[in-house]
mmCIF file with all atom_site columns, C-alpha atoms in Angstrom:
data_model
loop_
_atom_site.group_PDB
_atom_site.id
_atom_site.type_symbol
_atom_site.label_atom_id
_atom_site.label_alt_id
_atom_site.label_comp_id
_atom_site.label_asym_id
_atom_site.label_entity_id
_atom_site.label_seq_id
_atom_site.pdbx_PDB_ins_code
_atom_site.Cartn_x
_atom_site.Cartn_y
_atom_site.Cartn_z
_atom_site.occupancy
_atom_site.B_iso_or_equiv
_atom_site.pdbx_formal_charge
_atom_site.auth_seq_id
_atom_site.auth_comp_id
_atom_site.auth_asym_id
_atom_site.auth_atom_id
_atom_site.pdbx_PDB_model_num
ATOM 1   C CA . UNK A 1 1   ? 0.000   0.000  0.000   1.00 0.00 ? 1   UNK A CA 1
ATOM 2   C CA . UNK A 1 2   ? 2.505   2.262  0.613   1.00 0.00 ? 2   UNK A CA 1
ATOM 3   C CA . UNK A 1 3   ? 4.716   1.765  -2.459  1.00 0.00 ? 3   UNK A CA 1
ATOM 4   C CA . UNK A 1 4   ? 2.085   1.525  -4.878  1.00 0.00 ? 4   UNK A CA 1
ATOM 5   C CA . UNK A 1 5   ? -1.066  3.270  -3.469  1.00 0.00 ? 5   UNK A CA 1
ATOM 6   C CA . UNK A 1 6   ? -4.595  2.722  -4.844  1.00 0.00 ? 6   UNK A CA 1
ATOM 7   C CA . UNK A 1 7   ? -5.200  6.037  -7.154  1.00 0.00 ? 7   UNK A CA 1
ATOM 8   C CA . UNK A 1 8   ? -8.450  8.170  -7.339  1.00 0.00 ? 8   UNK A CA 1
ATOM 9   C CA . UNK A 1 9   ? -9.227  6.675  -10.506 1.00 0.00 ? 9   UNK A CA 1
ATOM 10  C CA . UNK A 1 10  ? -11.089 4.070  -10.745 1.00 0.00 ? 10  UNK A CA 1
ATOM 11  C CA . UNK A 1 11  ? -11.465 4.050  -7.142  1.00 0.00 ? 11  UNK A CA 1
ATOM 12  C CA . UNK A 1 12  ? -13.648 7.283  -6.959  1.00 0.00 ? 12  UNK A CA 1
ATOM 13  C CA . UNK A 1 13  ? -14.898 7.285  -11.161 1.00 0.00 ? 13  UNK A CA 1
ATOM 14  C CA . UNK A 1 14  ? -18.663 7.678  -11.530 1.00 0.00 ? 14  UNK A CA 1
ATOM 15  C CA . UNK A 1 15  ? -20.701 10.307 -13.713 1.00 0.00 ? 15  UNK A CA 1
ATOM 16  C CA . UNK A 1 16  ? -20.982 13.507 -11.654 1.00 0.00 ? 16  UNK A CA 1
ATOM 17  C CA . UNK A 1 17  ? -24.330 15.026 -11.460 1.00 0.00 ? 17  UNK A CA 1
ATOM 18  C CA . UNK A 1 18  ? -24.446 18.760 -11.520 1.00 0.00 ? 18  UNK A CA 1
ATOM 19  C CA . UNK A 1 19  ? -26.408 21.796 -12.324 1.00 0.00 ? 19  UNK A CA 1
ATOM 20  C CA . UNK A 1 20  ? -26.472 25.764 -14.659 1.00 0.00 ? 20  UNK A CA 1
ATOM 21  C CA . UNK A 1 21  ? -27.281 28.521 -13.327 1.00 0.00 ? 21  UNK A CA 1
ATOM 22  C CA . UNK A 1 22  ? -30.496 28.520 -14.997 1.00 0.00 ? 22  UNK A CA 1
ATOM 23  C CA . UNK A 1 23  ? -31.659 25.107 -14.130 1.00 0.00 ? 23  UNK A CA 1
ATOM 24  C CA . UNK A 1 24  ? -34.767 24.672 -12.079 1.00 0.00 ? 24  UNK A CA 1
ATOM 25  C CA . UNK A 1 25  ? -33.872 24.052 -8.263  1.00 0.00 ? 25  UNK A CA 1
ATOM 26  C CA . UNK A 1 26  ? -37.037 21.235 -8.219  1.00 0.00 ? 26  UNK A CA 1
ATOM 27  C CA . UNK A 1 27  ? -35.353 18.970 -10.705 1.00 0.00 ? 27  UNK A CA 1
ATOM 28  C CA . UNK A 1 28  ? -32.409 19.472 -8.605  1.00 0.00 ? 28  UNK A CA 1
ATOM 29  C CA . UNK A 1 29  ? -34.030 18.463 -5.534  1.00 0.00 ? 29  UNK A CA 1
ATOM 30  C CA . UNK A 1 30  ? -34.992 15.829 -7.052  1.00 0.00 ? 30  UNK A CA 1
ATOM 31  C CA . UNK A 1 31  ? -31.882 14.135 -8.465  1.00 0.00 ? 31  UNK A CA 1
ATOM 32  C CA . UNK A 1 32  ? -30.738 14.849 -4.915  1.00 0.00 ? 32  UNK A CA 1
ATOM 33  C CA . UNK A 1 33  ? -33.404 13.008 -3.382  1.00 0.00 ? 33  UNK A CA 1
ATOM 34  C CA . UNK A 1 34  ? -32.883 10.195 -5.690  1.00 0.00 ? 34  UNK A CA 1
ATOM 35  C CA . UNK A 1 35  ? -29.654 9.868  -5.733  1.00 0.00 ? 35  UNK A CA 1
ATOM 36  C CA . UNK A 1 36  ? -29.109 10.366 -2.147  1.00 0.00 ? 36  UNK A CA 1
ATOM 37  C CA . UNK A 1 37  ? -26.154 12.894 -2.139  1.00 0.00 ? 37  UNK A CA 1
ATOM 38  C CA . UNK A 1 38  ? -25.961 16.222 -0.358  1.00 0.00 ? 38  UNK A CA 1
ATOM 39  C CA . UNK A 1 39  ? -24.385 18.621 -2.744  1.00 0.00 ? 39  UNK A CA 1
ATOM 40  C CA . UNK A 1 40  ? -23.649 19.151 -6.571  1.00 0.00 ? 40  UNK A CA 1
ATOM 41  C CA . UNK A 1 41  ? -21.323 21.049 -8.619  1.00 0.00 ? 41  UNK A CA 1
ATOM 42  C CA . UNK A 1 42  ? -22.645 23.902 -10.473 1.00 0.00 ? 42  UNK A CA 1
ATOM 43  C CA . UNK A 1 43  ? -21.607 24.578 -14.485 1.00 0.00 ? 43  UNK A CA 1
ATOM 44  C CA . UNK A 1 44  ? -20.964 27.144 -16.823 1.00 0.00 ? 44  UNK A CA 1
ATOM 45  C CA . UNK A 1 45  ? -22.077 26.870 -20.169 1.00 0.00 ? 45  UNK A CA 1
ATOM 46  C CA . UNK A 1 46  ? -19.112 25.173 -21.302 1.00 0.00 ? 46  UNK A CA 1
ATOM 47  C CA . UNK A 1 47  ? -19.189 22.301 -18.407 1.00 0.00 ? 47  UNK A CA 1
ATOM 48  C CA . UNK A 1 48  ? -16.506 24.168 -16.365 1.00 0.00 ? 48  UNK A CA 1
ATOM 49  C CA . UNK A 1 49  ? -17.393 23.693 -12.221 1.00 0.00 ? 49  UNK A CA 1
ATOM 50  C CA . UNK A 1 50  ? -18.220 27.463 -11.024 1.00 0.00 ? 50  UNK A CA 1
ATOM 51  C CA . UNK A 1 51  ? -19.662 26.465 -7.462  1.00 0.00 ? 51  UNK A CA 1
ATOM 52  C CA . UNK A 1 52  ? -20.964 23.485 -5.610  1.00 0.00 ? 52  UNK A CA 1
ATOM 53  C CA . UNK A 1 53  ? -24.192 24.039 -3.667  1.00 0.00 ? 53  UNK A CA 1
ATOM 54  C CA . UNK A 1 54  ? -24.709 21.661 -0.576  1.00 0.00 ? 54  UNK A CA 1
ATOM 55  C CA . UNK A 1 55  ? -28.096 20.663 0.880   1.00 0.00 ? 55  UNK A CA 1
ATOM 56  C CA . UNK A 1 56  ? -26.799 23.398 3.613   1.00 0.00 ? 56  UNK A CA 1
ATOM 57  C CA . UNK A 1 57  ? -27.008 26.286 1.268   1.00 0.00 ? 57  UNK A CA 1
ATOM 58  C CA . UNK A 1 58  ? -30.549 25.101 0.158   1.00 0.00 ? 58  UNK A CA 1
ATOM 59  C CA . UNK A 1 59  ? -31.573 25.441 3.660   1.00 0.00 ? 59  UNK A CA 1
ATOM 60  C CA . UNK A 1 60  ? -30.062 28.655 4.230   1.00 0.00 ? 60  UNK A CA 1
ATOM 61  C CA . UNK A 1 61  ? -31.992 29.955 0.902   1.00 0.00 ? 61  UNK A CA 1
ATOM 62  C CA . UNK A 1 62  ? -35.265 28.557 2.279   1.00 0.00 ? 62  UNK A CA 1
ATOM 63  C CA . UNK A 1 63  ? -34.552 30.406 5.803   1.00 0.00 ? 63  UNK A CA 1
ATOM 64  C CA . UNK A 1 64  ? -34.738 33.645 3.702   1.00 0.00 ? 64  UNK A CA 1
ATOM 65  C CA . UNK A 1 65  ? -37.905 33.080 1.501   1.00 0.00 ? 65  UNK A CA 1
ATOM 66  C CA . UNK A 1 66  ? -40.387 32.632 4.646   1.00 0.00 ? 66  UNK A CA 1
ATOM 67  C CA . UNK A 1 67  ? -42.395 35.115 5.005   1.00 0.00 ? 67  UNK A CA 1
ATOM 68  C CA . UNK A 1 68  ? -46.243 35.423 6.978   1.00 0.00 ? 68  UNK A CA 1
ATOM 69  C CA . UNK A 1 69  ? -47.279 32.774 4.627   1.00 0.00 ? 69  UNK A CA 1
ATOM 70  C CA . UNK A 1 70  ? -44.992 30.261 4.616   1.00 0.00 ? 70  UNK A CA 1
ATOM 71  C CA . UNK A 1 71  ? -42.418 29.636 1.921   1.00 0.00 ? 71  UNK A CA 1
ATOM 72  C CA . UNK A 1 72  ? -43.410 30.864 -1.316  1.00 0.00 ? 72  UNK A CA 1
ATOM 73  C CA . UNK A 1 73  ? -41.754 30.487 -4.469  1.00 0.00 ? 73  UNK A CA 1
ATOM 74  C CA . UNK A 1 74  ? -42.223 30.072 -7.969  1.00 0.00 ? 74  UNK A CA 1
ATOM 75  C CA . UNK A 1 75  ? -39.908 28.387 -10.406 1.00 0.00 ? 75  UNK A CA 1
ATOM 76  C CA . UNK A 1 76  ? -36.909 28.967 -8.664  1.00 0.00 ? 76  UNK A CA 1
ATOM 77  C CA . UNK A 1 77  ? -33.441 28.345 -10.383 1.00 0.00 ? 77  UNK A CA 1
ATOM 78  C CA . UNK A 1 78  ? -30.051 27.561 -9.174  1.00 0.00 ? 78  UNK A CA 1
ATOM 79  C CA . UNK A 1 79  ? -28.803 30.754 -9.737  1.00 0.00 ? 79  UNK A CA 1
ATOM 80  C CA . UNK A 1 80  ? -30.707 31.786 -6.569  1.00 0.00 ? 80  UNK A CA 1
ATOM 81  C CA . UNK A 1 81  ? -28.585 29.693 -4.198  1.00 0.00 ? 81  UNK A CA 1
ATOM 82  C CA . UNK A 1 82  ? -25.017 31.079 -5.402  1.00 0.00 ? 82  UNK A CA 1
ATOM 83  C CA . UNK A 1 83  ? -25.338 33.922 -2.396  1.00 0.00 ? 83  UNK A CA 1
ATOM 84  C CA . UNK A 1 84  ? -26.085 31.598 0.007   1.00 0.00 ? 84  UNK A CA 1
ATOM 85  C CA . UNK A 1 85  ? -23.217 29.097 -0.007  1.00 0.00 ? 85  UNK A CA 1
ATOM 86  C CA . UNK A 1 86  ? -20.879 29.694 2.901   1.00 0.00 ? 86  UNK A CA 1
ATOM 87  C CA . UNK A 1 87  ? -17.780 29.013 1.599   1.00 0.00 ? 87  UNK A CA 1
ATOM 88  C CA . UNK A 1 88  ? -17.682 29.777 -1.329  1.00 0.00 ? 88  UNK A CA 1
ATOM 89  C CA . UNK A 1 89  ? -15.069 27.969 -4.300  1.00 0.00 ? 89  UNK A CA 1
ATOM 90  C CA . UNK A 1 90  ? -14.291 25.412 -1.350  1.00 0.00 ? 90  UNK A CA 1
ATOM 91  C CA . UNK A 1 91  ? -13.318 22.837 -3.623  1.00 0.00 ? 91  UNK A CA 1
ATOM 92  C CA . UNK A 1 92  ? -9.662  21.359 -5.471  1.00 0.00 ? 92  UNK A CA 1
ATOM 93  C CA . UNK A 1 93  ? -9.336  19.600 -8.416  1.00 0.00 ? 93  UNK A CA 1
ATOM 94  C CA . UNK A 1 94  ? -6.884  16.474 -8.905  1.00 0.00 ? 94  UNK A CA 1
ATOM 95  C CA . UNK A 1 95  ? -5.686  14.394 -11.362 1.00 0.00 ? 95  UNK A CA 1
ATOM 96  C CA . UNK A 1 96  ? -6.642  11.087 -12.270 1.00 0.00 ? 96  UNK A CA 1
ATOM 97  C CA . UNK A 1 97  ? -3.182  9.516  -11.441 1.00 0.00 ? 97  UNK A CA 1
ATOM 98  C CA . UNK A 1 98  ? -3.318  10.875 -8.064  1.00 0.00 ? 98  UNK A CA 1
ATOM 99  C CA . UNK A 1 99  ? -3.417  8.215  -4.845  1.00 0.00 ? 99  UNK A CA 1
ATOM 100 C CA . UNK A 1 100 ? -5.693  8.191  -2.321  1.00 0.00 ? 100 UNK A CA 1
ATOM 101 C CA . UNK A 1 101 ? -3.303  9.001  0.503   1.00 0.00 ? 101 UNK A CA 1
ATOM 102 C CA . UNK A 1 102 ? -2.616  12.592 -1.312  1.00 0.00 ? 102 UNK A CA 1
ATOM 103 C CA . UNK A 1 103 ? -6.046  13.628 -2.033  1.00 0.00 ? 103 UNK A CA 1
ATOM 104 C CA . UNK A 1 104 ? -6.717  12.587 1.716   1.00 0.00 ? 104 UNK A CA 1
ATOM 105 C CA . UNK A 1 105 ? -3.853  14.980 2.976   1.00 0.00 ? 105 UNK A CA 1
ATOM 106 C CA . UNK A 1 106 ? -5.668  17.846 0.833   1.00 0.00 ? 106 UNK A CA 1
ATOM 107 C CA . UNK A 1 107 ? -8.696  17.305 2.973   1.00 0.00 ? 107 UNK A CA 1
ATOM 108 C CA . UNK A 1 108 ? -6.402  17.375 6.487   1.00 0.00 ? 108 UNK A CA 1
ATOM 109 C CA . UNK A 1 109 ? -4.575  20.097 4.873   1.00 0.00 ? 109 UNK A CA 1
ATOM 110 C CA . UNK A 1 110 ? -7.637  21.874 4.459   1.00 0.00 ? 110 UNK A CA 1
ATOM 111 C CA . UNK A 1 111 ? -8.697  21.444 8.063   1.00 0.00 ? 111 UNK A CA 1
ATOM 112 C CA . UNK A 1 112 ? -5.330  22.771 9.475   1.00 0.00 ? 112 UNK A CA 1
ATOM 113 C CA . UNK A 1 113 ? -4.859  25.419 7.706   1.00 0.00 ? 113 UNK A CA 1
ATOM 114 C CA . UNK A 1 114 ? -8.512  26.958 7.265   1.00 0.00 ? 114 UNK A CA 1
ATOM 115 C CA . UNK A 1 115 ? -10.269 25.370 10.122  1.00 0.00 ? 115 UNK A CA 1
ATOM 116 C CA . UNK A 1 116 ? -12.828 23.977 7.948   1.00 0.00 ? 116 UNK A CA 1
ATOM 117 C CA . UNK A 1 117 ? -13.649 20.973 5.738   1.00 0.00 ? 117 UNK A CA 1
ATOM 118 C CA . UNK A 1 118 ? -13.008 20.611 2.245   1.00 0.00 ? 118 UNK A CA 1
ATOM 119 C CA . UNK A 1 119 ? -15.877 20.363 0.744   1.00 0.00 ? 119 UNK A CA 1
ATOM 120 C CA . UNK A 1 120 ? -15.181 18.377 -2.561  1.00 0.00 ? 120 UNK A CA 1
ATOM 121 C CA . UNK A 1 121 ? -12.107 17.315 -4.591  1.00 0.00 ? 121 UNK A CA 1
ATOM 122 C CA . UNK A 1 122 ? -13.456 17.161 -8.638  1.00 0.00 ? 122 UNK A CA 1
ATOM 123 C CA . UNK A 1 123 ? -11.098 14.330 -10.307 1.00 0.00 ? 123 UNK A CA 1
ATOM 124 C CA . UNK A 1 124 ? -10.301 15.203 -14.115 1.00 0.00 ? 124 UNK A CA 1
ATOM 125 C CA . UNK A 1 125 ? -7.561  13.730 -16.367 1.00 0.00 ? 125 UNK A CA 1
ATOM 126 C CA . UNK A 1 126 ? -5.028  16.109 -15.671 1.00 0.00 ? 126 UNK A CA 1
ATOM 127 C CA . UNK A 1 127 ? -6.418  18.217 -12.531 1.00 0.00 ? 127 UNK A CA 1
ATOM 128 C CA . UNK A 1 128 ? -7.583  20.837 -14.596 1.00 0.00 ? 128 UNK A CA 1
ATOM 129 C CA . UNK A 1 129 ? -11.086 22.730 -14.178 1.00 0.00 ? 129 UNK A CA 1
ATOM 130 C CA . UNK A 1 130 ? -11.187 22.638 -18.297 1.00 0.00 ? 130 UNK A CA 1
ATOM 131 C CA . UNK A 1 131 ? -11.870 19.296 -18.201 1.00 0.00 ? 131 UNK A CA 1
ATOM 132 C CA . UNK A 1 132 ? -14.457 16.713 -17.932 1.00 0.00 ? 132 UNK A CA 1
ATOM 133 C CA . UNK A 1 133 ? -14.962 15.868 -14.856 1.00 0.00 ? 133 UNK A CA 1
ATOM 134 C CA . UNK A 1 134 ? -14.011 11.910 -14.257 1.00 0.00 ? 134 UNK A CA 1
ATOM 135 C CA . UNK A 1 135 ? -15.712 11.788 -10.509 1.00 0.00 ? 135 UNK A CA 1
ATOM 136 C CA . UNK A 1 136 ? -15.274 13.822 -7.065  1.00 0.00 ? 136 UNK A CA 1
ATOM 137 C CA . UNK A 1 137 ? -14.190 12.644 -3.938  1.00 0.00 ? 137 UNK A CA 1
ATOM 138 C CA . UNK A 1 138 ? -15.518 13.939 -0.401  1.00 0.00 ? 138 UNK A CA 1
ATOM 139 C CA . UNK A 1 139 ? -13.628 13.112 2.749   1.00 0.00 ? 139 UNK A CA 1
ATOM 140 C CA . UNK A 1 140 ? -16.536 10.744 4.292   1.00 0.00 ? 140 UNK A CA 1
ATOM 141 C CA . UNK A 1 141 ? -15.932 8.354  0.888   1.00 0.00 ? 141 UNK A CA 1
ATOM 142 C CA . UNK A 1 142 ? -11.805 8.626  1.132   1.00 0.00 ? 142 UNK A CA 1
ATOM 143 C CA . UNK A 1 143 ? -12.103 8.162  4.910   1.00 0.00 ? 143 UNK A CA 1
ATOM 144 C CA . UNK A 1 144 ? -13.106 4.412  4.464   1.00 0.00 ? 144 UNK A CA 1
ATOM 145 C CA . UNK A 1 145 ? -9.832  4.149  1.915   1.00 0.00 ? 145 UNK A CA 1
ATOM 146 C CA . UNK A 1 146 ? -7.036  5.419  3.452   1.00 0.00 ? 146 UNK A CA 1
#
């Protein structure tokens, strides 16, 4: 394990789910509900991640839009939650030849330094935003690897 550690990819490769900015929020709920995960990367029009909104920044958007008569709202989109998320760009991107013992240290890293969690680590071929994304890694699935 420690002279040849397991890499990212395959280990963490799925199809990522994500979002635009002008996407409905319900079909987003949705796909969360469905597909049991607690946050998604949001897109620009070219496929590029621009944010990640967590079920967290939902809530805090849904705090705001109560009002006498409950929570009202009609056809919101994504591009309504981008003010809510707390930490905003709280994400790293890796490459797919990285091991799971250096994308874990990322997340520690993160912890030390910033005295908060990493929220995400996107996996692409080379670590570059440009690129397709290949799968993401958050430290609850790495903790189980390393």
């Amino acid at each position: 394990k420690i002279l040849s550690p397991q890499k990212v990819i395959p280990a963490f490769q799925f199809e990522v789910y994500g979002a635009k900015l002008h996407d409905d929020l319900d079909n987003i709920l949705k796909k969360m509900y469905n597909q049991s995960f607690s946050q998604f990367p949001v897109f620009n029009e070219k496929g590029e991640v621009i944010e990640i909104i967590s079920s967290n920044t939902i809530a805090r958007w849904l705090s705001k839009q109560i009002d006498k008569d409950g929570i009202i709202v009609e056809n919101p989109t994504v591009a309504l939650l981008i003010p809510e998320i707390e930490f905003k760009q709280n994400y790293k991107f890796i490459d797919r030849i990285c091991d799971v013992y250096t994308a874990y240290s990322l997340f520690i890293n993160q912890i030390q330094t910033k005295n908060r969690n990493l929220d995400v680590l996107f996996i692409t071929n080379d670590g570059k935003p440009s690129e397709k994304l290949l799968g993401l890694i958050t430290i609850e699935d790495i903790a189980n690897k390393v």
